[in-house]
Amino acid sequence: MQSVPAQNISFTAFKLNGFHDLGEWRPFLFIPYFLMFLLSTTSNSILIYLIISQRALHSPMFVLIGLMAGVDLCLPIFFVPNMLLSFLLNWKAISFVGCLIQMFCIHCVGTFQSTLLVWMALDRFFAICRPLYYNKYMEIHSFLKFIIFPVIRNGVLIITMISWAGKLSFCETNEIDHCFCEHMALVQLACGDISINNMLGLLAAFLIITADFLFITVSYLIILASVLKSGKSHLKAINTCVTHIIVMTVTITFALIAFMSYRVRNNFSPNSRVFLSTMYMLFPSCFNPIIYGVRTKEIREQFLKFLNQMKIFPK
């Protein structure tokens, strides 16, 4: 009889208790996460500035790299500052509406990052395998037809997933064992049936992230086969493709392990699950500027030129 009133209550505010088990050691997490956030913000900001300011970098591929840097700059902003304040000041509260908004922003930007990688794979495919058609297909009005379906797919799946999460009632606890509003971390607290929410989360994971990863991998394998078959010494192309695949593999591994840890029996501690979730969000933002920036000859040359120009001005 005592549980009946509780069923009529639905929490409208939550507490983000990620890494709660660390106790007094939890505030020390501020240091590594702040350094990663600082690295991500600084490196991506510099990369965006270089691509905007340098005319030599106004080609389609560098525009895509600039968009990727913009995504990598924005994504951590949606959750890292709040997480850092939680570590330092123990600020954990977030409203249900705020949680849904944060979830929506993270998933929208995260899936757009995946879609950008597809665009980059298409750019490299036309540049290396179909160079005569590069200008034709990489023009904006022609290129849009290749990406309109992924964008619609992302929007439909995310809006549906967030909408169903917004319909749930939370009557037992309002403590989310996470540092941000991850979909399943919130949904598993609901007091009703969450089978549809679970299915929508899996669809989003496999129809967006996994599908894009498979498409990108196949594209790069075709590129590598074309390079090897042509007998040309395109070591730069091979090196770039392999590096991209390695980083995407690490990222998607973090993401899928974090997603599946809520759905199958495992020995993952809550701290390990939260760590993996934060890494698949922060890892690309920290390392993409190195892969797409420092390792790209044209961008590296423009960066060195920019540094030399800065030395002209007196201190």
XYZ file of C-alpha atoms in Angstrom:
315
model
C 0.000 0.000 0.000
C 2.934 2.335 0.629
C 4.212 1.967 -2.929
C 0.958 3.193 -4.503
C 1.455 6.908 -3.779
C 4.988 6.729 -5.146
C 3.622 5.599 -8.498
C 1.742 8.888 -8.785
C 4.949 10.901 -8.406
C 7.210 11.642 -11.360
C 10.458 13.440 -10.626
C 11.026 16.676 -12.527
C 14.634 17.158 -11.375
C 17.579 14.778 -11.261
C 21.046 14.451 -9.769
C 24.036 13.499 -11.941
C 26.098 11.217 -9.701
C 28.809 10.088 -12.106
C 31.945 8.710 -10.391
C 30.106 8.937 -7.054
C 31.929 5.818 -5.776
C 35.261 7.638 -5.859
C 34.219 9.654 -2.839
C 36.838 12.188 -1.763
C 38.928 11.401 -4.853
C 36.173 12.588 -7.196
C 37.252 16.294 -7.255
C 40.660 15.261 -8.619
C 38.941 14.197 -11.849
C 38.676 17.916 -12.603
C 42.337 17.993 -13.650
C 42.409 15.395 -16.486
C 38.983 16.354 -17.842
C 39.806 20.060 -17.730
C 43.075 19.444 -19.599
C 41.269 17.405 -22.255
C 38.598 20.109 -22.567
C 41.299 22.791 -22.848
C 43.134 20.777 -25.520
C 39.916 20.244 -27.476
C 38.822 23.893 -27.258
C 42.221 25.370 -28.128
C 43.195 23.033 -30.958
C 39.796 23.112 -32.662
C 39.545 26.895 -32.351
C 42.963 27.322 -33.991
C 42.009 24.890 -36.749
C 38.752 26.744 -37.458
C 40.560 30.091 -37.513
C 43.187 28.824 -39.958
C 40.623 27.389 -42.364
C 38.505 30.556 -42.289
C 41.389 33.019 -42.566
C 43.652 31.265 -45.080
C 42.440 31.334 -48.694
C 44.638 28.359 -49.543
C 42.406 26.219 -47.294
C 39.083 27.084 -48.925
C 38.758 23.826 -50.891
C 35.922 21.315 -50.170
C 38.054 18.942 -48.098
C 39.311 21.686 -45.791
C 35.796 23.081 -45.429
C 34.726 19.626 -44.220
C 37.675 19.576 -41.804
C 36.575 22.998 -40.551
C 33.032 21.720 -39.994
C 34.458 18.721 -38.125
C 36.482 21.082 -35.926
C 33.291 23.068 -35.250
C 31.512 19.898 -34.164
C 34.465 18.855 -32.003
C 34.478 22.317 -30.427
C 30.744 22.323 -29.648
C 30.185 18.739 -28.478
C 32.182 18.915 -25.196
C 30.608 22.299 -24.372
C 27.232 20.614 -23.895
C 28.411 18.536 -20.932
C 32.024 19.143 -19.842
C 31.592 22.547 -18.100
C 28.680 21.192 -16.072
C 30.696 18.056 -15.275
C 33.702 20.116 -14.133
C 31.511 22.206 -11.825
C 30.104 18.983 -10.422
C 33.608 17.731 -9.653
C 34.702 20.965 -7.974
C 31.540 22.323 -6.349
C 29.396 19.185 -6.205
C 26.716 20.808 -8.403
C 24.708 17.817 -9.585
C 21.155 19.049 -10.164
C 19.525 19.153 -13.594
C 15.858 19.502 -14.517
C 14.056 16.850 -16.554
C 13.573 19.322 -19.416
C 17.220 20.369 -19.185
C 18.226 16.715 -19.253
C 16.216 16.096 -22.435
C 17.648 19.237 -24.065
C 21.192 18.200 -23.190
C 20.516 14.704 -24.524
C 19.084 16.114 -27.758
C 22.050 18.466 -28.313
C 24.636 15.776 -27.618
C 22.996 13.261 -29.945
C 22.381 15.803 -32.718
C 25.964 17.036 -32.753
C 27.366 13.527 -32.220
C 25.472 12.049 -35.166
C 26.387 15.042 -37.330
C 30.012 14.220 -36.544
C 29.417 10.713 -37.878
C 27.768 12.131 -40.991
C 30.714 14.479 -41.566
C 33.049 11.489 -41.584
C 30.868 9.974 -44.326
C 31.203 13.194 -46.340
C 34.980 13.107 -45.885
C 35.097 9.511 -47.081
C 33.108 10.510 -50.182
C 35.456 13.430 -50.785
C 38.507 11.179 -50.625
C 36.799 8.578 -52.829
C 36.143 11.080 -55.622
C 39.552 12.742 -55.196
C 41.526 9.483 -55.429
C 39.323 6.987 -57.295
C 37.318 9.343 -59.560
C 39.470 12.480 -59.932
C 37.868 13.466 -63.256
C 34.461 13.686 -61.531
C 35.673 15.405 -58.359
C 34.633 18.952 -59.259
C 31.305 17.726 -60.606
C 30.237 15.793 -57.526
C 31.872 17.969 -54.892
C 29.939 21.073 -55.898
C 27.506 21.975 -53.124
C 24.267 21.449 -55.092
C 25.480 18.056 -56.364
C 27.029 16.962 -53.075
C 23.885 17.639 -51.027
C 22.084 14.684 -52.576
C 24.650 12.355 -51.022
C 24.015 13.623 -47.500
C 20.308 14.480 -47.396
C 19.321 10.920 -46.451
C 21.810 10.643 -43.524
C 20.649 14.017 -42.158
C 16.962 13.023 -42.355
C 17.778 9.622 -40.820
C 19.621 11.274 -37.912
C 16.827 13.752 -37.236
C 13.999 11.212 -37.316
C 15.756 8.717 -35.039
C 16.938 11.296 -32.491
C 13.636 13.179 -32.256
C 11.743 9.884 -31.876
C 14.154 8.611 -29.218
C 14.055 11.841 -27.168
C 10.258 12.115 -27.499
C 9.710 8.624 -26.095
C 12.118 9.351 -23.252
C 10.117 12.481 -22.463
C 6.952 10.395 -22.018
C 8.390 8.297 -19.196
C 7.579 8.642 -15.501
C 10.243 8.420 -12.806
C 8.830 7.362 -9.473
C 11.588 5.540 -7.561
C 14.798 7.551 -7.778
C 16.072 10.712 -9.414
C 19.785 9.914 -9.196
C 21.398 9.344 -12.618
C 24.623 7.376 -12.315
C 26.348 9.439 -14.995
C 28.068 12.801 -15.592
C 25.617 13.873 -18.294
C 22.173 12.853 -19.515
C 23.018 9.730 -21.471
C 19.888 8.155 -22.956
C 19.897 4.758 -21.238
C 21.261 6.159 -17.980
C 18.051 8.203 -17.737
C 15.636 5.686 -19.267
C 16.612 2.839 -16.935
C 15.328 4.895 -13.980
C 11.763 4.901 -15.350
C 9.079 3.023 -13.443
C 7.209 1.827 -16.552
C 7.938 -0.316 -19.592
C 11.085 0.868 -21.408
C 11.275 -1.802 -24.132
C 10.462 0.719 -26.888
C 13.041 3.170 -25.520
C 15.608 0.392 -25.433
C 14.839 -0.532 -29.049
C 15.036 3.096 -30.206
C 18.419 3.492 -28.513
C 19.734 0.392 -30.268
C 18.364 1.573 -33.620
C 20.112 4.914 -33.204
C 23.385 3.193 -32.293
C 23.362 0.721 -35.179
C 21.557 2.642 -37.931
C 23.640 5.789 -37.455
C 27.021 5.166 -35.821
C 27.598 1.557 -36.895
C 26.135 2.009 -40.384
C 28.255 5.108 -41.009
C 31.341 3.338 -39.706
C 30.791 0.395 -42.070
C 30.217 2.746 -45.014
C 33.373 4.724 -44.209
C 35.442 1.559 -43.768
C 34.258 0.132 -47.103
C 34.984 3.469 -48.814
C 38.518 3.580 -47.456
C 39.128 -0.066 -48.394
C 38.076 0.759 -51.970
C 40.422 3.756 -51.910
C 43.306 1.623 -50.626
C 42.616 -1.056 -53.250
C 42.551 1.588 -55.984
C 45.840 3.090 -54.801
C 47.567 -0.291 -54.607
C 46.165 -1.366 -57.975
C 47.329 1.810 -59.701
C 50.874 1.221 -58.523
C 51.227 4.838 -57.465
C 53.128 5.690 -54.320
C 50.219 7.389 -52.565
C 51.676 6.777 -49.116
C 49.980 9.914 -47.826
C 46.546 8.641 -48.864
C 47.180 5.212 -47.362
C 48.542 6.672 -44.132
C 45.593 9.070 -43.786
C 42.990 6.379 -44.450
C 44.518 3.945 -41.968
C 44.779 6.646 -39.294
C 41.129 7.648 -39.777
C 39.969 4.035 -39.503
C 41.994 3.472 -36.313
C 40.543 6.535 -34.569
C 36.998 5.714 -35.696
C 37.425 2.120 -34.514
C 38.548 3.253 -31.047
C 35.687 5.758 -30.821
C 32.948 3.371 -31.948
C 34.326 0.666 -29.632
C 33.983 3.020 -26.654
C 30.482 3.996 -27.783
C 29.137 0.494 -28.401
C 30.580 -0.890 -25.155
C 28.957 1.986 -23.258
C 25.618 1.445 -25.064
C 25.574 -2.330 -24.628
C 26.678 -2.232 -20.977
C 23.140 -1.108 -20.086
C 21.491 -3.937 -22.015
C 23.456 -7.103 -21.312
C 24.730 -8.680 -18.135
C 28.295 -7.643 -17.478
C 30.801 -6.913 -14.754
C 31.221 -3.272 -15.714
C 31.365 -1.006 -12.711
C 29.359 2.256 -12.937
C 32.633 4.203 -12.961
C 33.939 2.221 -15.950
C 30.698 2.788 -17.852
C 30.777 6.539 -17.212
C 34.449 6.708 -18.181
C 33.802 4.989 -21.519
C 30.849 7.281 -22.214
C 32.898 10.418 -21.568
C 35.778 9.069 -23.659
C 33.728 8.400 -26.773
C 32.564 12.010 -26.490
C 35.959 13.608 -25.728
C 38.422 11.314 -27.505
C 37.555 12.449 -31.079
C 37.416 16.107 -30.051
C 40.971 15.924 -28.710
C 42.564 13.836 -31.455
C 40.718 14.893 -34.620
C 42.630 18.231 -34.767
C 45.860 16.232 -34.756
C 44.707 13.782 -37.411
C 42.955 16.231 -39.709
C 45.109 19.219 -38.844
C 48.710 18.578 -37.819
C 49.032 15.519 -40.064
C 47.664 17.390 -43.094
C 50.544 19.059 -44.937
C 48.606 22.081 -46.209
C 47.170 22.915 -42.787
C 50.518 22.360 -41.091
C 52.194 24.762 -43.529
C 49.546 27.432 -42.957
C 49.883 27.002 -39.188
C 53.662 27.474 -39.352
C 53.129 30.498 -41.588
C 50.689 31.909 -39.035
C 53.230 31.411 -36.226
C 55.919 33.178 -38.242
C 53.599 36.118 -38.850
C 52.881 36.380 -35.146
C 56.611 36.800 -34.440
C 56.628 40.007 -36.484
C 54.651 41.850 -33.856
C 56.635 43.143 -30.880
C 55.995 41.721 -27.464
